[in-house]
């Protein structure tokens, strides 16, 4: 029996774009603001994510004014020294005003347009608190978690605060402690992130 996603789920969900990294593998530039096909990568992400959710926020530790120019609230990490995606997730949960938060990174411009729908089904089917996207590795045919693409309940903020305060930093180690489920997506390429200048140039040539 196919699960029906609650029709008001979009209005109950805030989208969070994670743009708080150092961009080390791309020479330290702010990856979300790198140009791809005439638009910044974050603009591509916004175009795909915003229609799926009721509201949108951005986590950024640099170039806040440029991110704010897209018309969405921008929040920095509460943790110091670019503490990784969990710190961005913490910032998002702190400023989320809806029961659910849907996350995506700023360097994945081809993210699925049914990201919320499929994650919501996995969340509801398992009565879970977190749903994480997974794809199939084409070489090994094993499941490959895509942990920065997740749907989670805002109520997990307290647990995440405790985890970070205890020194935890790994996103997979955090959510695997919880009641989580996985949503399998067929198109692994949709989750491709652009980490280097070479990958950016390749994407410019192929799209």
PDB file of N, CA and C in Angstrom, residues 53-149:
ATOM      1  N   UNK A  53       8.866  23.374  -0.187  1.00  0.00           N
ATOM      2  CA  UNK A  53       8.712  23.685   1.237  1.00  0.00           C
ATOM      3  C   UNK A  53       7.916  24.970   1.427  1.00  0.00           C
ATOM      4  N   UNK A  54       7.465  25.171   2.671  1.00  0.00           N
ATOM      5  CA  UNK A  54       6.700  26.370   2.970  1.00  0.00           C
ATOM      6  C   UNK A  54       7.550  27.587   3.226  1.00  0.00           C
ATOM      7  N   UNK A  55       8.780  27.371   3.697  1.00  0.00           N
ATOM      8  CA  UNK A  55       9.708  28.471   3.967  1.00  0.00           C
ATOM      9  C   UNK A  55      11.120  27.961   3.770  1.00  0.00           C
ATOM     10  N   UNK A  56      12.049  28.899   3.648  1.00  0.00           N
ATOM     11  CA  UNK A  56      13.428  28.535   3.334  1.00  0.00           C
ATOM     12  C   UNK A  56      14.376  29.411   4.142  1.00  0.00           C
ATOM     13  N   UNK A  57      15.452  28.802   4.640  1.00  0.00           N
ATOM     14  CA  UNK A  57      16.509  29.541   5.326  1.00  0.00           C
ATOM     15  C   UNK A  57      17.857  29.046   4.816  1.00  0.00           C
ATOM     16  N   UNK A  58      18.877  29.856   5.002  1.00  0.00           N
ATOM     17  CA  UNK A  58      20.224  29.534   4.530  1.00  0.00           C
ATOM     18  C   UNK A  58      21.188  29.602   5.705  1.00  0.00           C
ATOM     19  N   UNK A  59      22.037  28.599   5.805  1.00  0.00           N
ATOM     20  CA  UNK A  59      23.124  28.618   6.784  1.00  0.00           C
ATOM     21  C   UNK A  59      24.415  29.019   6.070  1.00  0.00           C
ATOM     22  N   UNK A  60      25.005  30.141   6.464  1.00  0.00           N
ATOM     23  CA  UNK A  60      26.240  30.614   5.847  1.00  0.00           C
ATOM     24  C   UNK A  60      27.101  31.302   6.887  1.00  0.00           C
ATOM     25  N   UNK A  61      28.394  31.082   6.801  1.00  0.00           N
ATOM     26  CA  UNK A  61      29.338  31.712   7.726  1.00  0.00           C
ATOM     27  C   UNK A  61      30.176  32.794   7.060  1.00  0.00           C
ATOM     28  N   UNK A  62      29.980  32.969   5.765  1.00  0.00           N
ATOM     29  CA  UNK A  62      30.645  34.027   5.005  1.00  0.00           C
ATOM     30  C   UNK A  62      29.632  34.603   4.028  1.00  0.00           C
ATOM     31  N   UNK A  63      29.939  35.768   3.503  1.00  0.00           N
ATOM     32  CA  UNK A  63      29.133  36.365   2.424  1.00  0.00           C
ATOM     33  C   UNK A  63      27.652  36.422   2.766  1.00  0.00           C
ATOM     34  N   UNK A  64      27.350  36.703   4.035  1.00  0.00           N
ATOM     35  CA  UNK A  64      25.944  36.676   4.458  1.00  0.00           C
ATOM     36  C   UNK A  64      25.083  37.668   3.670  1.00  0.00           C
ATOM     37  N   UNK A  65      25.626  38.826   3.356  1.00  0.00           N
ATOM     38  CA  UNK A  65      24.843  39.818   2.622  1.00  0.00           C
ATOM     39  C   UNK A  65      24.486  39.320   1.228  1.00  0.00           C
ATOM     40  N   UNK A  66      25.408  38.631   0.573  1.00  0.00           N
ATOM     41  CA  UNK A  66      25.131  38.114  -0.768  1.00  0.00           C
ATOM     42  C   UNK A  66      24.081  37.009  -0.714  1.00  0.00           C
ATOM     43  N   UNK A  67      24.148  36.177   0.307  1.00  0.00           N
ATOM     44  CA  UNK A  67      23.119  35.142   0.450  1.00  0.00           C
ATOM     45  C   UNK A  67      21.769  35.769   0.799  1.00  0.00           C
ATOM     46  N   UNK A  68      21.783  36.776   1.649  1.00  0.00           N
ATOM     47  CA  UNK A  68      20.528  37.432   2.039  1.00  0.00           C
ATOM     48  C   UNK A  68      19.847  38.096   0.852  1.00  0.00           C
ATOM     49  N   UNK A  69      20.627  38.455  -0.167  1.00  0.00           N
ATOM     50  CA  UNK A  69      20.058  39.102  -1.350  1.00  0.00           C
ATOM     51  C   UNK A  69      19.092  38.189  -2.109  1.00  0.00           C
ATOM     52  N   UNK A  70      19.131  36.892  -1.824  1.00  0.00           N
ATOM     53  CA  UNK A  70      18.184  35.973  -2.457  1.00  0.00           C
ATOM     54  C   UNK A  70      16.801  36.063  -1.810  1.00  0.00           C
ATOM     55  N   UNK A  71      16.701  36.781  -0.695  1.00  0.00           N
ATOM     56  CA  UNK A  71      15.400  37.024  -0.096  1.00  0.00           C
ATOM     57  C   UNK A  71      15.010  36.081   1.022  1.00  0.00           C
ATOM     58  N   UNK A  72      15.961  35.310   1.525  1.00  0.00           N
ATOM     59  CA  UNK A  72      15.674  34.361   2.596  1.00  0.00           C
ATOM     60  C   UNK A  72      16.555  34.657   3.810  1.00  0.00           C
ATOM     61  N   UNK A  73      16.087  34.326   5.015  1.00  0.00           N
ATOM     62  CA  UNK A  73      16.905  34.563   6.208  1.00  0.00           C
ATOM     63  C   UNK A  73      18.205  33.763   6.151  1.00  0.00           C
ATOM     64  N   UNK A  74      19.264  34.355   6.638  1.00  0.00           N
ATOM     65  CA  UNK A  74      20.589  33.726   6.660  1.00  0.00           C
ATOM     66  C   UNK A  74      21.052  33.642   8.111  1.00  0.00           C
ATOM     67  N   UNK A  75      21.474  32.451   8.523  1.00  0.00           N
ATOM     68  CA  UNK A  75      21.923  32.232   9.894  1.00  0.00           C
ATOM     69  C   UNK A  75      23.286  31.563   9.895  1.00  0.00           C
ATOM     70  N   UNK A  76      24.168  32.032  10.760  1.00  0.00           N
ATOM     71  CA  UNK A  76      25.505  31.459  10.893  1.00  0.00           C
ATOM     72  C   UNK A  76      25.497  30.341  11.930  1.00  0.00           C
ATOM     73  N   UNK A  77      26.576  29.538  11.912  1.00  0.00           N
ATOM     74  CA  UNK A  77      26.752  28.502  12.923  1.00  0.00           C
ATOM     75  C   UNK A  77      26.803  29.122  14.310  1.00  0.00           C
ATOM     76  N   UNK A  78      26.308  28.397  15.282  1.00  0.00           N
ATOM     77  CA  UNK A  78      26.527  28.770  16.680  1.00  0.00           C
ATOM     78  C   UNK A  78      27.853  28.226  17.181  1.00  0.00           C
ATOM     79  N   UNK A  79      28.332  27.153  16.540  1.00  0.00           N
ATOM     80  CA  UNK A  79      29.638  26.586  16.857  1.00  0.00           C
ATOM     81  C   UNK A  79      30.722  27.414  16.168  1.00  0.00           C
ATOM     82  N   UNK A  80      31.905  27.425  16.741  1.00  0.00           N
ATOM     83  CA  UNK A  80      33.017  28.181  16.162  1.00  0.00           C
ATOM     84  C   UNK A  80      33.797  27.335  15.155  1.00  0.00           C
ATOM     85  N   UNK A  81      34.550  28.010  14.301  1.00  0.00           N
ATOM     86  CA  UNK A  81      35.558  27.375  13.446  1.00  0.00           C
ATOM     87  C   UNK A  81      34.985  26.399  12.419  1.00  0.00           C
ATOM     88  N   UNK A  82      33.893  26.758  11.767  1.00  0.00           N
ATOM     89  CA  UNK A  82      33.374  25.952  10.657  1.00  0.00           C
ATOM     90  C   UNK A  82      33.271  24.481  11.065  1.00  0.00           C
ATOM     91  N   UNK A  83      32.388  24.207  11.997  1.00  0.00           N
ATOM     92  CA  UNK A  83      32.322  22.890  12.632  1.00  0.00           C
ATOM     93  C   UNK A  83      31.617  21.832  11.801  1.00  0.00           C
ATOM     94  N   UNK A  84      31.273  22.123  10.551  1.00  0.00           N
ATOM     95  CA  UNK A  84      30.733  21.103   9.674  1.00  0.00           C
ATOM     96  C   UNK A  84      29.221  21.137   9.556  1.00  0.00           C
ATOM     97  N   UNK A  85      28.664  20.176   8.785  1.00  0.00           N
ATOM     98  CA  UNK A  85      27.227  20.213   8.499  1.00  0.00           C
ATOM     99  C   UNK A  85      26.341  20.090   9.728  1.00  0.00           C
ATOM    100  N   UNK A  86      26.800  19.403  10.774  1.00  0.00           N
ATOM    101  CA  UNK A  86      25.971  19.314  11.978  1.00  0.00           C
ATOM    102  C   UNK A  86      25.792  20.680  12.628  1.00  0.00           C
ATOM    103  N   UNK A  87      26.812  21.517  12.546  1.00  0.00           N
ATOM    104  CA  UNK A  87      26.686  22.870  13.096  1.00  0.00           C
ATOM    105  C   UNK A  87      25.682  23.677  12.278  1.00  0.00           C
ATOM    106  N   UNK A  88      25.694  23.486  10.959  1.00  0.00           N
ATOM    107  CA  UNK A  88      24.693  24.144  10.122  1.00  0.00           C
ATOM    108  C   UNK A  88      23.304  23.630  10.403  1.00  0.00           C
ATOM    109  N   UNK A  89      23.204  22.322  10.642  1.00  0.00           N
ATOM    110  CA  UNK A  89      21.915  21.731  10.988  1.00  0.00           C
ATOM    111  C   UNK A  89      21.408  22.289  12.317  1.00  0.00           C
ATOM    112  N   UNK A  90      22.302  22.453  13.260  1.00  0.00           N
ATOM    113  CA  UNK A  90      21.922  23.038  14.553  1.00  0.00           C
ATOM    114  C   UNK A  90      21.380  24.451  14.353  1.00  0.00           C
ATOM    115  N   UNK A  91      22.062  25.252  13.545  1.00  0.00           N
ATOM    116  CA  UNK A  91      21.592  26.616  13.282  1.00  0.00           C
ATOM    117  C   UNK A  91      20.213  26.593  12.641  1.00  0.00           C
ATOM    118  N   UNK A  92      20.013  25.655  11.705  1.00  0.00           N
ATOM    119  CA  UNK A  92      18.717  25.557  11.055  1.00  0.00           C
ATOM    120  C   UNK A  92      17.606  25.182  12.010  1.00  0.00           C
ATOM    121  N   UNK A  93      17.861  24.207  12.871  1.00  0.00           N
ATOM    122  CA  UNK A  93      16.852  23.787  13.841  1.00  0.00           C
ATOM    123  C   UNK A  93      16.552  24.894  14.841  1.00  0.00           C
ATOM    124  N   UNK A  94      17.562  25.669  15.195  1.00  0.00           N
ATOM    125  CA  UNK A  94      17.348  26.774  16.141  1.00  0.00           C
ATOM    126  C   UNK A  94      16.392  27.818  15.584  1.00  0.00           C
ATOM    127  N   UNK A  95      16.440  28.021  14.278  1.00  0.00           N
ATOM    128  CA  UNK A  95      15.647  29.085  13.654  1.00  0.00           C
ATOM    129  C   UNK A  95      14.472  28.556  12.836  1.00  0.00           C
ATOM    130  N   UNK A  96      14.244  27.258  12.898  1.00  0.00           N
ATOM    131  CA  UNK A  96      13.121  26.648  12.208  1.00  0.00           C
ATOM    132  C   UNK A  96      11.845  26.902  13.006  1.00  0.00           C
ATOM    133  N   UNK A  97      10.795  27.330  12.339  1.00  0.00           N
ATOM    134  CA  UNK A  97       9.520  27.611  13.015  1.00  0.00           C
ATOM    135  C   UNK A  97       8.428  26.621  12.611  1.00  0.00           C
ATOM    136  N   UNK A  98       8.822  25.549  11.929  1.00  0.00           N
ATOM    137  CA  UNK A  98       7.880  24.521  11.503  1.00  0.00           C
ATOM    138  C   UNK A  98       8.250  23.196  12.168  1.00  0.00           C
ATOM    139  N   UNK A  99       7.347  22.216  12.158  1.00  0.00           N
ATOM    140  CA  UNK A  99       7.654  20.937  12.808  1.00  0.00           C
ATOM    141  C   UNK A  99       8.770  20.140  12.133  1.00  0.00           C
ATOM    142  N   UNK A 100       9.000  20.401  10.827  1.00  0.00           N
ATOM    143  CA  UNK A 100       9.974  19.611  10.080  1.00  0.00           C
ATOM    144  C   UNK A 100      10.995  20.516   9.391  1.00  0.00           C
ATOM    145  N   UNK A 101      12.196  19.952   9.203  1.00  0.00           N
ATOM    146  CA  UNK A 101      13.273  20.647   8.506  1.00  0.00           C
ATOM    147  C   UNK A 101      13.801  19.729   7.409  1.00  0.00           C
ATOM    148  N   UNK A 102      13.928  20.259   6.197  1.00  0.00           N
ATOM    149  CA  UNK A 102      14.450  19.531   5.043  1.00  0.00           C
ATOM    150  C   UNK A 102      15.776  20.162   4.645  1.00  0.00           C
ATOM    151  N   UNK A 103      16.836  19.370   4.564  1.00  0.00           N
ATOM    152  CA  UNK A 103      18.164  19.933   4.341  1.00  0.00           C
ATOM    153  C   UNK A 103      18.734  19.540   2.981  1.00  0.00           C
ATOM    154  N   UNK A 104      19.557  20.437   2.439  1.00  0.00           N
ATOM    155  CA  UNK A 104      20.279  20.187   1.199  1.00  0.00           C
ATOM    156  C   UNK A 104      21.502  21.102   1.181  1.00  0.00           C
ATOM    157  N   UNK A 105      22.614  20.653   0.604  1.00  0.00           N
ATOM    158  CA  UNK A 105      23.813  21.484   0.539  1.00  0.00           C
ATOM    159  C   UNK A 105      23.781  22.447  -0.642  1.00  0.00           C
ATOM    160  N   UNK A 106      24.555  23.495  -0.541  1.00  0.00           N
ATOM    161  CA  UNK A 106      24.575  24.532  -1.579  1.00  0.00           C
ATOM    162  C   UNK A 106      25.310  24.097  -2.828  1.00  0.00           C
ATOM    163  N   UNK A 107      26.041  22.966  -2.766  1.00  0.00           N
ATOM    164  CA  UNK A 107      26.864  22.562  -3.905  1.00  0.00           C
ATOM    165  C   UNK A 107      26.281  21.355  -4.640  1.00  0.00           C
ATOM    166  N   UNK A 108      24.972  21.121  -4.487  1.00  0.00           N
ATOM    167  CA  UNK A 108      24.291  20.034  -5.207  1.00  0.00           C
ATOM    168  C   UNK A 108      23.162  20.634  -6.052  1.00  0.00           C
ATOM    169  N   UNK A 109      23.510  21.228  -7.181  1.00  0.00           N
ATOM    170  CA  UNK A 109      22.531  21.998  -7.962  1.00  0.00           C
ATOM    171  C   UNK A 109      21.503  21.155  -8.689  1.00  0.00           C
ATOM    172  N   UNK A 110      21.644  19.818  -8.683  1.00  0.00           N
ATOM    173  CA  UNK A 110      20.711  18.970  -9.422  1.00  0.00           C
ATOM    174  C   UNK A 110      19.831  18.140  -8.488  1.00  0.00           C
ATOM    175  N   UNK A 111      19.655  18.588  -7.266  1.00  0.00           N
ATOM    176  CA  UNK A 111      18.929  17.819  -6.258  1.00  0.00           C
ATOM    177  C   UNK A 111      17.518  17.476  -6.727  1.00  0.00           C
ATOM    178  N   UNK A 112      16.969  16.340  -6.260  1.00  0.00           N
ATOM    179  CA  UNK A 112      15.666  15.882  -6.762  1.00  0.00           C
ATOM    180  C   UNK A 112      14.534  16.849  -6.442  1.00  0.00           C
ATOM    181  N   UNK A 113      13.644  16.997  -7.392  1.00  0.00           N
ATOM    182  CA  UNK A 113      12.479  17.851  -7.179  1.00  0.00           C
ATOM    183  C   UNK A 113      11.401  17.154  -6.356  1.00  0.00           C
ATOM    184  N   UNK A 114      11.590  15.851  -6.081  1.00  0.00           N
ATOM    185  CA  UNK A 114      10.676  15.121  -5.203  1.00  0.00           C
ATOM    186  C   UNK A 114      11.384  14.718  -3.905  1.00  0.00           C
ATOM    187  N   UNK A 115      12.371  15.503  -3.505  1.00  0.00           N
ATOM    188  CA  UNK A 115      13.145  15.190  -2.311  1.00  0.00           C
ATOM    189  C   UNK A 115      12.251  15.107  -1.080  1.00  0.00           C
ATOM    190  N   UNK A 116      11.430  16.123  -0.864  1.00  0.00           N
ATOM    191  CA  UNK A 116      10.557  16.129   0.307  1.00  0.00           C
ATOM    192  C   UNK A 116       9.561  14.977   0.248  1.00  0.00           C
ATOM    193  N   UNK A 117       8.944  14.776  -0.885  1.00  0.00           N
ATOM    194  CA  UNK A 117       7.914  13.747  -1.005  1.00  0.00           C
ATOM    195  C   UNK A 117       8.459  12.370  -0.635  1.00  0.00           C
ATOM    196  N   UNK A 118       9.621  12.000  -1.178  1.00  0.00           N
ATOM    197  CA  UNK A 118      10.157  10.666  -0.928  1.00  0.00           C
ATOM    198  C   UNK A 118      10.687  10.513   0.496  1.00  0.00           C
ATOM    199  N   UNK A 119      11.309  11.547   1.020  1.00  0.00           N
ATOM    200  CA  UNK A 119      11.783  11.472   2.400  1.00  0.00           C
ATOM    201  C   UNK A 119      10.605  11.412   3.369  1.00  0.00           C
ATOM    202  N   UNK A 120       9.543  12.146   3.056  1.00  0.00           N
ATOM    203  CA  UNK A 120       8.370  12.132   3.930  1.00  0.00           C
ATOM    204  C   UNK A 120       7.729  10.754   3.977  1.00  0.00           C
ATOM    205  N   UNK A 121       7.678  10.070   2.849  1.00  0.00           N
ATOM    206  CA  UNK A 121       7.121   8.719   2.831  1.00  0.00           C
ATOM    207  C   UNK A 121       7.932   7.790   3.718  1.00  0.00           C
ATOM    208  N   UNK A 122       9.269   7.892   3.618  1.00  0.00           N
ATOM    209  CA  UNK A 122      10.122   7.048   4.448  1.00  0.00           C
ATOM    210  C   UNK A 122       9.949   7.365   5.926  1.00  0.00           C
ATOM    211  N   UNK A 123       9.817   8.642   6.232  1.00  0.00           N
ATOM    212  CA  UNK A 123       9.634   9.064   7.622  1.00  0.00           C
ATOM    213  C   UNK A 123       8.317   8.514   8.175  1.00  0.00           C
ATOM    214  N   UNK A 124       7.262   8.649   7.392  1.00  0.00           N
ATOM    215  CA  UNK A 124       5.940   8.219   7.847  1.00  0.00           C
ATOM    216  C   UNK A 124       5.828   6.703   7.911  1.00  0.00           C
ATOM    217  N   UNK A 125       6.371   6.001   6.935  1.00  0.00           N
ATOM    218  CA  UNK A 125       6.279   4.537   6.918  1.00  0.00           C
ATOM    219  C   UNK A 125       6.929   3.909   8.142  1.00  0.00           C
ATOM    220  N   UNK A 126       8.026   4.494   8.581  1.00  0.00           N
ATOM    221  CA  UNK A 126       8.765   3.937   9.718  1.00  0.00           C
ATOM    222  C   UNK A 126       8.439   4.622  11.031  1.00  0.00           C
ATOM    223  N   UNK A 127       7.528   5.589  11.013  1.00  0.00           N
ATOM    224  CA  UNK A 127       7.248   6.400  12.198  1.00  0.00           C
ATOM    225  C   UNK A 127       8.560   6.885  12.812  1.00  0.00           C
ATOM    226  N   UNK A 128       9.451   7.372  11.937  1.00  0.00           N
ATOM    227  CA  UNK A 128      10.806   7.768  12.340  1.00  0.00           C
ATOM    228  C   UNK A 128      10.865   9.254  12.672  1.00  0.00           C
ATOM    229  N   UNK A 129      11.983   9.644  13.247  1.00  0.00           N
ATOM    230  CA  UNK A 129      12.235  11.048  13.554  1.00  0.00           C
ATOM    231  C   UNK A 129      13.120  11.708  12.496  1.00  0.00           C
ATOM    232  N   UNK A 130      13.853  10.876  11.751  1.00  0.00           N
ATOM    233  CA  UNK A 130      14.754  11.358  10.695  1.00  0.00           C
ATOM    234  C   UNK A 130      14.619  10.430   9.494  1.00  0.00           C
ATOM    235  N   UNK A 131      14.588  10.991   8.305  1.00  0.00           N
ATOM    236  CA  UNK A 131      14.671  10.209   7.067  1.00  0.00           C
ATOM    237  C   UNK A 131      15.845  10.733   6.261  1.00  0.00           C
ATOM    238  N   UNK A 132      16.690   9.815   5.795  1.00  0.00           N
ATOM    239  CA  UNK A 132      17.916  10.170   5.071  1.00  0.00           C
ATOM    240  C   UNK A 132      17.864   9.590   3.663  1.00  0.00           C
ATOM    241  N   UNK A 133      18.292  10.365   2.692  1.00  0.00           N
ATOM    242  CA  UNK A 133      18.351   9.883   1.315  1.00  0.00           C
ATOM    243  C   UNK A 133      19.492   8.885   1.155  1.00  0.00           C
ATOM    244  N   UNK A 134      19.246   7.833   0.371  1.00  0.00           N
ATOM    245  CA  UNK A 134      20.299   6.886   0.004  1.00  0.00           C
ATOM    246  C   UNK A 134      20.202   6.624  -1.488  1.00  0.00           C
ATOM    247  N   UNK A 135      21.345   6.318  -2.087  1.00  0.00           N
ATOM    248  CA  UNK A 135      21.411   5.952  -3.499  1.00  0.00           C
ATOM    249  C   UNK A 135      22.185   4.640  -3.608  1.00  0.00           C
ATOM    250  N   UNK A 136      22.212   4.078  -4.804  1.00  0.00           N
ATOM    251  CA  UNK A 136      22.949   2.838  -5.037  1.00  0.00           C
ATOM    252  C   UNK A 136      24.271   3.150  -5.712  1.00  0.00           C
ATOM    253  N   UNK A 137      25.362   2.701  -5.115  1.00  0.00           N
ATOM    254  CA  UNK A 137      26.678   2.896  -5.709  1.00  0.00           C
ATOM    255  C   UNK A 137      26.748   2.075  -6.999  1.00  0.00           C
ATOM    256  N   UNK A 138      27.025   2.692  -8.153  1.00  0.00           N
ATOM    257  CA  UNK A 138      27.000   1.959  -9.423  1.00  0.00           C
ATOM    258  C   UNK A 138      28.090   0.907  -9.543  1.00  0.00           C
ATOM    259  N   UNK A 139      29.162   1.049  -8.792  1.00  0.00           N
ATOM    260  CA  UNK A 139      30.265   0.102  -8.882  1.00  0.00           C
ATOM    261  C   UNK A 139      30.076  -1.103  -7.968  1.00  0.00           C
ATOM    262  N   UNK A 140      29.648  -0.844  -6.738  1.00  0.00           N
ATOM    263  CA  UNK A 140      29.524  -1.927  -5.763  1.00  0.00           C
ATOM    264  C   UNK A 140      28.091  -2.397  -5.561  1.00  0.00           C
ATOM    265  N   UNK A 141      27.128  -1.613  -6.072  1.00  0.00           N
ATOM    266  CA  UNK A 141      25.697  -1.893  -5.911  1.00  0.00           C
ATOM    267  C   UNK A 141      25.262  -1.909  -4.447  1.00  0.00           C
ATOM    268  N   UNK A 142      26.048  -1.262  -3.603  1.00  0.00           N
ATOM    269  CA  UNK A 142      25.675  -1.110  -2.204  1.00  0.00           C
ATOM    270  C   UNK A 142      24.977   0.231  -2.002  1.00  0.00           C
ATOM    271  N   UNK A 143      24.210   0.329  -0.922  1.00  0.00           N
ATOM    272  CA  UNK A 143      23.521   1.577  -0.632  1.00  0.00           C
ATOM    273  C   UNK A 143      24.510   2.611  -0.122  1.00  0.00           C
ATOM    274  N   UNK A 144      24.381   3.818  -0.643  1.00  0.00           N
ATOM    275  CA  UNK A 144      25.274   4.914  -0.293  1.00  0.00           C
ATOM    276  C   UNK A 144      24.460   6.023   0.372  1.00  0.00           C
ATOM    277  N   UNK A 145      24.636   6.237   1.679  1.00  0.00           N
ATOM    278  CA  UNK A 145      23.892   7.321   2.335  1.00  0.00           C
ATOM    279  C   UNK A 145      24.283   8.686   1.789  1.00  0.00           C
ATOM    280  N   UNK A 146      23.307   9.569   1.718  1.00  0.00           N
ATOM    281  CA  UNK A 146      23.513  10.969   1.338  1.00  0.00           C
ATOM    282  C   UNK A 146      23.056  11.805   2.537  1.00  0.00           C
ATOM    283  N   UNK A 147      23.832  11.835   3.614  1.00  0.00           N
ATOM    284  CA  UNK A 147      23.325  12.315   4.905  1.00  0.00           C
ATOM    285  C   UNK A 147      23.027  13.798   4.994  1.00  0.00           C
ATOM    286  N   UNK A 148      23.536  14.606   4.057  1.00  0.00           N
ATOM    287  CA  UNK A 148      23.185  16.024   4.117  1.00  0.00           C
ATOM    288  C   UNK A 148      21.848  16.310   3.438  1.00  0.00           C
ATOM    289  N   UNK A 149      21.219  15.264   2.921  1.00  0.00           N
ATOM    290  CA  UNK A 149      19.858  15.365   2.410  1.00  0.00           C
ATOM    291  C   UNK A 149      18.958  14.602   3.370  1.00  0.00           C
TER     292      UNK A 149
END
